[in-house]
Tab-separated table of C-alpha atoms in Angstrom:
chain	number	residue	atom	x	y	z
A	1	MET	CA	57.108	51.202	61.267
A	2	LYS	CA	57.479	54.651	62.573
A	3	PRO	CA	54.274	57.024	62.017
A	4	ARG	CA	56.156	59.498	59.799
A	5	TYR	CA	57.176	56.725	57.170
A	6	ARG	CA	53.615	55.305	57.557
A	7	LYS	CA	52.180	58.664	56.498
A	8	ASN	CA	54.513	59.050	53.652
A	9	LEU	CA	53.598	55.630	52.261
A	10	ASN	CA	50.008	56.622	52.536
A	11	VAL	CA	50.692	59.434	50.184
A	12	LEU	CA	53.150	57.701	47.919
A	13	LEU	CA	51.178	54.238	47.366
A	14	PRO	CA	48.098	55.988	45.847
A	15	CYS	CA	50.176	58.096	43.371
A	16	LEU	CA	52.169	55.101	42.133
A	17	VAL	CA	48.900	53.156	41.576
A	18	VAL	CA	47.457	56.054	39.732
A	19	LEU	CA	50.453	56.526	37.554
A	20	GLY	CA	50.744	52.834	36.968
A	21	VAL	CA	47.164	52.566	35.734
A	22	MET	CA	47.761	55.791	33.467
A	23	ALA	CA	50.992	53.953	31.919
A	24	GLY	CA	49.080	50.888	31.355
A	25	VAL	CA	46.233	52.752	29.521
A	26	VAL	CA	48.590	54.682	27.359
A	27	ALA	CA	50.543	51.713	26.451
A	28	TYR	CA	47.651	50.009	25.123
A	29	SER	CA	46.165	53.132	23.173
A	30	PRO	CA	48.455	55.297	20.914
A	31	GLU	CA	45.600	57.808	20.493
A	32	LEU	CA	45.203	58.109	24.360
A	33	TYR	CA	48.975	58.393	24.783
A	34	ARG	CA	49.027	61.275	22.187
A	35	ALA	CA	46.088	62.906	23.850
A	36	PHE	CA	47.845	62.502	27.238
A	37	CYS	CA	51.099	64.090	26.132
A	38	GLY	CA	49.169	66.832	24.263
A	39	ALA	CA	47.424	67.714	27.488
A	40	THR	CA	50.235	67.619	29.781
A	41	GLY	CA	53.240	68.527	27.437
A	42	TYR	CA	54.781	65.225	28.562
A	43	GLY	CA	58.177	64.425	26.845
A	44	GLY	CA	58.284	68.015	25.337
A	45	THR	CA	54.905	67.550	23.451
A	46	THR	CA	53.892	70.854	22.069
A	47	GLN	CA	50.309	72.295	21.996
A	48	ARG	CA	48.101	73.167	19.185
A	49	ALA	CA	46.370	76.542	19.047
A	50	TYR	CA	44.303	78.553	16.531
A	51	SER	CA	44.885	82.229	17.571
A	52	ASP	CA	47.184	84.513	19.428
A	53	PRO	CA	46.967	84.381	23.281
A	54	ALA	CA	45.133	87.228	24.867
A	55	ALA	CA	48.297	89.060	26.108
A	56	THR	CA	51.931	89.321	25.411
A	57	SER	CA	54.912	89.694	27.813
A	58	ASP	CA	58.245	91.958	27.847
A	59	LYS	CA	59.971	88.705	28.670
A	60	THR	CA	61.795	87.030	25.813
A	61	VAL	CA	63.038	83.568	25.049
A	62	THR	CA	65.193	82.439	22.380
A	63	VAL	CA	63.606	79.474	20.139
A	64	ALA	CA	66.179	77.518	18.253
A	65	PHE	CA	65.401	74.900	15.565
A	66	ASP	CA	66.779	71.335	14.962
A	67	SER	CA	65.913	69.257	11.797
A	68	ASN	CA	66.567	65.547	11.268
A	69	VAL	CA	65.794	62.935	8.487
A	70	ALA	CA	65.370	59.267	9.280
A	71	PRO	CA	67.081	56.630	7.414
A	72	GLY	CA	65.101	55.509	4.162
A	73	LEU	CA	63.700	58.879	3.287
A	74	PRO	CA	65.748	60.693	0.742
A	75	TRP	CA	64.967	64.277	1.684
A	76	ARG	CA	66.910	67.280	2.479
A	77	PHE	CA	65.205	69.074	5.305
A	78	GLU	CA	66.512	72.051	7.303
A	79	PRO	CA	65.365	75.436	8.937
A	80	GLU	CA	65.838	78.635	7.127
A	81	GLN	CA	66.758	80.205	10.464
A	82	ARG	CA	68.909	78.553	13.390
A	83	SER	CA	67.038	80.596	15.953
A	84	VAL	CA	64.767	83.455	16.541
A	85	ASN	CA	64.145	85.713	19.862
A	86	VAL	CA	60.457	86.028	20.618
A	87	HIS	CA	58.546	87.828	23.380
A	88	LEU	CA	56.233	85.428	25.205
A	89	GLY	CA	52.828	85.503	23.648
A	90	GLU	CA	54.271	86.909	20.428
A	91	GLN	CA	53.010	84.950	17.254
A	92	LYS	CA	56.094	84.020	15.077
A	93	LEU	CA	56.443	82.782	11.643
A	94	VAL	CA	59.409	80.771	10.636
A	95	PHE	CA	60.209	78.498	7.512
A	96	PHE	CA	61.640	75.219	7.048
A	97	THR	CA	63.048	73.806	3.728
A	98	ALA	CA	62.131	70.255	2.309
A	99	GLU	CA	63.472	68.870	-0.854
A	100	ASN	CA	62.832	65.464	-2.311
A	101	LEU	CA	66.104	64.212	-3.796
A	102	SER	CA	64.670	60.965	-5.190
A	103	ASP	CA	63.227	60.240	-8.616
A	104	GLU	CA	59.672	59.334	-7.170
A	105	SER	CA	57.004	60.815	-5.367
A	106	MET	CA	57.169	60.371	-1.401
A	107	VAL	CA	55.384	60.843	1.693
A	108	ALA	CA	56.764	61.918	4.958
A	109	HIS	CA	55.489	62.283	8.407
A	110	ALA	CA	57.189	64.632	10.993
A	111	THR	CA	57.590	63.857	14.610
A	112	PHE	CA	58.543	66.723	17.104
A	113	ASN	CA	59.137	67.765	20.434
A	114	VAL	CA	60.706	70.761	22.394
A	115	THR	CA	63.491	70.681	24.880
A	116	PRO	CA	63.685	71.184	27.884
A	117	ALA	CA	60.501	68.944	28.270
A	118	THR	CA	58.971	71.351	30.765
A	119	SER	CA	58.407	73.906	28.334
A	120	GLY	CA	56.069	71.576	26.095
A	121	ILE	CA	52.944	72.585	27.784
A	122	TYR	CA	53.598	76.284	26.994
A	123	PHE	CA	54.656	75.913	23.351
A	124	ASN	CA	51.870	76.518	20.993
A	125	LYS	CA	51.696	75.843	17.296
A	126	ILE	CA	49.161	77.413	14.999
A	127	GLN	CA	50.437	76.323	11.687
A	128	CYS	CA	52.628	73.435	10.968
A	129	PHE	CA	53.517	70.921	8.213
A	130	CYS	CA	53.544	68.246	11.305
A	131	PHE	CA	49.874	68.550	11.335
A	132	ASN	CA	49.542	66.234	8.276
A	133	GLU	CA	51.253	63.494	6.167
A	134	GLU	CA	53.107	65.466	3.615
A	135	ARG	CA	53.872	64.503	-0.035
A	136	LEU	CA	56.850	65.837	-2.206
A	137	ASP	CA	57.055	65.169	-6.026
A	138	PRO	CA	60.402	64.095	-7.557
A	139	HIS	CA	63.173	66.729	-6.944
A	140	GLN	CA	60.458	69.151	-5.638
A	141	LYS	CA	61.552	71.745	-3.115
A	142	VAL	CA	59.225	73.671	-0.851
A	143	GLU	CA	59.420	76.312	1.764
A	144	MET	CA	57.064	75.356	4.747
A	145	PRO	CA	55.861	77.858	7.347
A	146	VAL	CA	55.458	77.204	10.978
A	147	VAL	CA	53.693	79.842	13.078
A	148	PHE	CA	54.103	79.469	17.059
A	149	TYR	CA	53.995	81.338	20.177
A	150	VAL	CA	55.227	80.737	23.759
A	151	ASP	CA	52.504	81.186	26.186
A	152	PRO	CA	53.152	84.039	28.677
A	153	ALA	CA	52.595	81.748	31.646
A	154	PHE	CA	55.980	80.221	30.807
A	155	GLY	CA	57.751	83.137	32.385
A	156	LYS	CA	55.640	82.427	35.612
A	157	ASP	CA	56.588	78.893	35.982
A	158	SER	CA	59.454	78.413	38.609
A	159	ASP	CA	60.463	75.274	36.749
A	160	ASN	CA	61.492	77.195	33.813
A	161	ALA	CA	63.033	80.322	35.520
A	162	HIS	CA	66.440	79.468	34.539
A	163	ILE	CA	65.485	78.576	30.753
A	164	ASP	CA	66.512	81.226	28.224
A	165	THR	CA	66.437	78.829	25.087
A	166	ILE	CA	63.712	76.352	24.026
A	167	THR	CA	64.838	74.062	20.967
A	168	LEU	CA	61.882	72.710	18.705
A	169	SER	CA	63.212	69.576	16.913
A	170	TYR	CA	61.795	67.767	14.065
A	171	THR	CA	62.308	64.383	12.424
A	172	LEU	CA	61.068	63.455	8.997
A	173	LEU	CA	60.157	59.775	8.588
A	174	ARG	CA	58.811	57.915	5.619
A	175	SER	CA	54.931	57.852	6.143
A	176	ALA	CA	52.976	54.589	6.841
A	177	ASN	CA	49.771	56.266	5.713
A	178	PRO	CA	50.646	57.701	2.407
A	179	ASP	CA	46.996	57.626	1.142
A	180	GLU	CA	46.191	60.502	3.794
A	181	ALA	CA	48.847	62.860	2.440
A	182	LYS	CA	48.481	66.372	1.360
A	183	ASN	CA	50.662	67.796	-1.260
A	184	LEU	CA	53.376	70.388	-0.039
A	185	SER	CA	53.000	72.181	-3.333
A	186	ARG	CA	50.075	74.139	-1.683
A	187	PHE	CA	52.810	76.114	0.021
A	188	GLU	CA	54.392	77.582	-3.072
A	189	PRO	CA	53.494	81.116	-4.004
A	190	ASN	CA	51.509	80.301	-7.243
A	191	ALA	CA	49.516	77.423	-5.657
A	192	ALA	CA	45.754	77.380	-6.355
A	193	PRO	CA	43.554	78.694	-3.444
A	194	ASP	CA	41.764	75.866	-1.826
A	195	ALA	CA	38.295	76.993	-0.616
A	196	ILE	CA	37.645	73.718	1.145
A	197	HIS	CA	40.714	74.228	3.398
A	198	GLY	CA	39.654	77.709	3.870
A	199	GLU	CA	36.195	76.544	5.333
A	200	GLN	CA	38.181	74.483	7.803
A	201	LEU	CA	40.439	77.262	8.746
A	202	PHE	CA	37.452	79.553	9.112
A	203	GLY	CA	35.706	77.001	11.540
A	204	GLU	CA	38.966	76.631	13.624
A	205	ARG	CA	40.101	80.268	13.569
A	206	CYS	CA	37.141	82.644	12.761
A	207	ALA	CA	33.876	80.868	13.710
A	208	ALA	CA	33.998	81.798	17.341
A	209	CYS	CA	33.763	85.536	16.659
A	210	HIS	CA	31.973	85.485	13.063
A	211	ALA	CA	29.132	84.123	11.498
A	212	MET	CA	28.014	84.770	7.702
A	213	ASP	CA	24.395	86.255	8.285
A	214	SER	CA	24.376	87.753	11.762
A	215	ASN	CA	26.758	89.814	13.924
A	216	LYS	CA	28.671	88.310	16.820
A	217	THR	CA	31.744	89.604	18.567
A	218	GLY	CA	32.855	90.516	14.973
A	219	PRO	CA	30.687	91.555	12.120
A	220	MET	CA	28.861	89.139	9.729
A	221	LEU	CA	30.957	88.076	6.694
A	222	GLY	CA	28.174	86.892	4.312
A	223	GLY	CA	28.752	88.916	1.092
A	224	VAL	CA	31.878	90.598	2.503
A	225	PHE	CA	33.565	90.700	-1.080
A	226	GLY	CA	32.634	94.120	-2.730
A	227	ARG	CA	31.324	95.385	0.450
A	228	LYS	CA	32.715	98.697	1.974
A	229	ALA	CA	34.649	98.276	5.220
A	230	GLY	CA	32.707	99.109	8.294
A	231	SER	CA	29.315	98.822	6.787
A	232	ALA	CA	27.831	95.568	7.863
A	233	ALA	CA	24.282	96.368	9.028
A	234	GLY	CA	23.663	96.616	12.870
A	235	TYR	CA	27.371	96.184	13.941
A	236	HIS	CA	29.090	98.642	16.150
A	237	TYR	CA	32.425	99.377	14.455
A	238	SER	CA	35.410	101.124	15.884
A	239	ASP	CA	35.948	104.627	14.598
A	240	ALA	CA	38.735	103.409	12.475
A	241	LEU	CA	36.898	101.056	10.339
A	242	LYS	CA	33.768	103.310	10.152
A	243	SER	CA	35.963	105.784	8.503
A	244	ALA	CA	38.017	103.418	6.396
A	245	ALA	CA	37.691	104.332	2.531
A	246	PHE	CA	38.030	100.847	0.784
A	247	VAL	CA	36.099	98.013	-0.229
A	248	TRP	CA	36.793	94.456	0.805
A	249	SER	CA	38.665	92.614	-2.059
A	250	ASN	CA	41.263	89.934	-2.386
A	251	ASP	CA	44.297	92.253	-1.603
A	252	SER	CA	42.490	94.024	1.291
A	253	LEU	CA	41.341	90.969	2.947
A	254	ASP	CA	44.802	89.526	2.607
A	255	GLN	CA	46.332	92.597	4.297
A	256	TRP	CA	43.793	92.717	7.015
A	257	LEU	CA	44.338	89.049	7.809
A	258	ALA	CA	48.147	89.556	7.924
A	259	ASP	CA	47.793	92.356	10.448
A	260	PRO	CA	44.525	94.091	10.968
A	261	LYS	CA	46.031	96.926	13.307
A	262	LYS	CA	48.762	97.608	10.943
A	263	PHE	CA	46.422	97.652	7.829
A	264	VAL	CA	43.835	99.895	9.594
A	265	PRO	CA	45.524	101.738	12.626
A	266	GLY	CA	42.871	101.759	15.462
A	267	ALA	CA	41.175	98.610	14.672
A	268	ARG	CA	40.670	96.083	17.231
A	269	MET	CA	40.606	92.705	15.702
A	270	PRO	CA	42.989	90.610	17.822
A	271	VAL	CA	43.576	87.765	15.412
A	272	ARG	CA	46.289	87.704	12.785
A	273	VAL	CA	47.038	85.009	10.225
A	274	LEU	CA	50.851	85.179	9.448
A	275	ASP	CA	51.307	82.481	6.933
A	276	ALA	CA	50.190	83.413	3.365
A	277	PRO	CA	48.892	80.109	2.200
A	278	SER	CA	46.387	80.102	5.027
A	279	ARG	CA	45.275	83.663	4.156
A	280	ARG	CA	45.008	82.887	0.450
A	281	ASP	CA	42.599	79.598	1.270
A	282	LEU	CA	40.475	81.740	3.905
A	283	VAL	CA	39.923	84.533	1.457
A	284	ALA	CA	39.048	81.846	-1.418
A	285	TYR	CA	36.281	80.699	1.003
A	286	LEU	CA	34.868	84.049	1.655
A	287	GLN	CA	34.789	84.655	-1.998
A	288	LYS	CA	33.248	81.343	-2.885
A	289	ILE	CA	30.282	82.133	-0.430
A	290	SER	CA	30.138	85.830	-1.012
A	291	GLN	CA	27.982	85.479	-4.172
A	292	ASP	CA	25.471	83.095	-2.324
A	293	HIS	CA	25.114	85.345	0.575
A	294	ASN	CA	24.629	88.577	-1.595
A	295	ALA	CA	21.901	86.861	-3.490
A	296	ARG	CA	19.862	85.715	-0.402
A	297	SER	CA	17.371	88.018	1.194
A	298	GLY	CA	15.762	88.376	4.576
A	299	SER	CA	18.890	87.845	6.556
A	300	LYS	CA	19.108	90.298	9.351
A	301	ALA	CA	21.911	91.149	11.587
A	302	THR	CA	21.852	90.976	15.348
A	303	VAL	CA	23.588	93.941	17.162
A	304	ALA	CA	26.860	92.913	18.868
A	305	GLY	CA	28.906	94.636	21.410
A	306	GLY	CA	32.277	94.114	19.991
A	307	GLU	CA	34.082	96.521	17.929
A	308	TYR	CA	36.401	95.901	14.983
């Protein structure tokens, strides 16, 4: 055997062994397989994120939407927009509509991917009905929000240099785990706030910067209801919030979470919550704990360096 071919085999054979072991492991463990796909974007698997990326780009990409319903599920399911054009790093809110055409409650599960498959590692979903098993009552029709962004690193990947359109595809199937379902009615405008879900969202999207009884990167939020904006003890606020003349309430917190820099020009909070149901539940959680925190005494805020 020629030295050149022997050298190539010395590189190729270990790679094939590693790939074989990985394939064997994921074949016997669906959970490991899902983790592998999520970490690598394999097969166009999208990522899950909890906030905006640190930066946006002038580059844009078109995101198209595709929807399908598997046999055995009598639902109508379609995107309310066929495509949107987004800047890389820009958080985007879109909607899908689901309607149960049958006379009985049913639970569905959404499978999903993006094409081309090389874009999967860069496609991040913050809010999606596909995170849960979802229930629709007979003849119920609901608009479901999806919040996503495409990582700016997508524009620097030579494998994606020729790509100008990413297609996000969903297929709804009848669920094998109906007992674990959430009701899609939570997305309706008149749905009751869910403080328990708000606490979960706070842990996922807010707790890295906020605590209840101490200042971190952001000000403490214990007792925020009824508190004047820019007045948490010991926190170094931006001039914009120090001079803001309003009190935190359901309405002001909702506007702040939707777009802090629009609501208070000059504010520096980088996180937005675009979908109204998530804002509603976050506000309900903050309202629920405010009374307890306002009644507590002896809590001292620590000085933080961030400015909101």
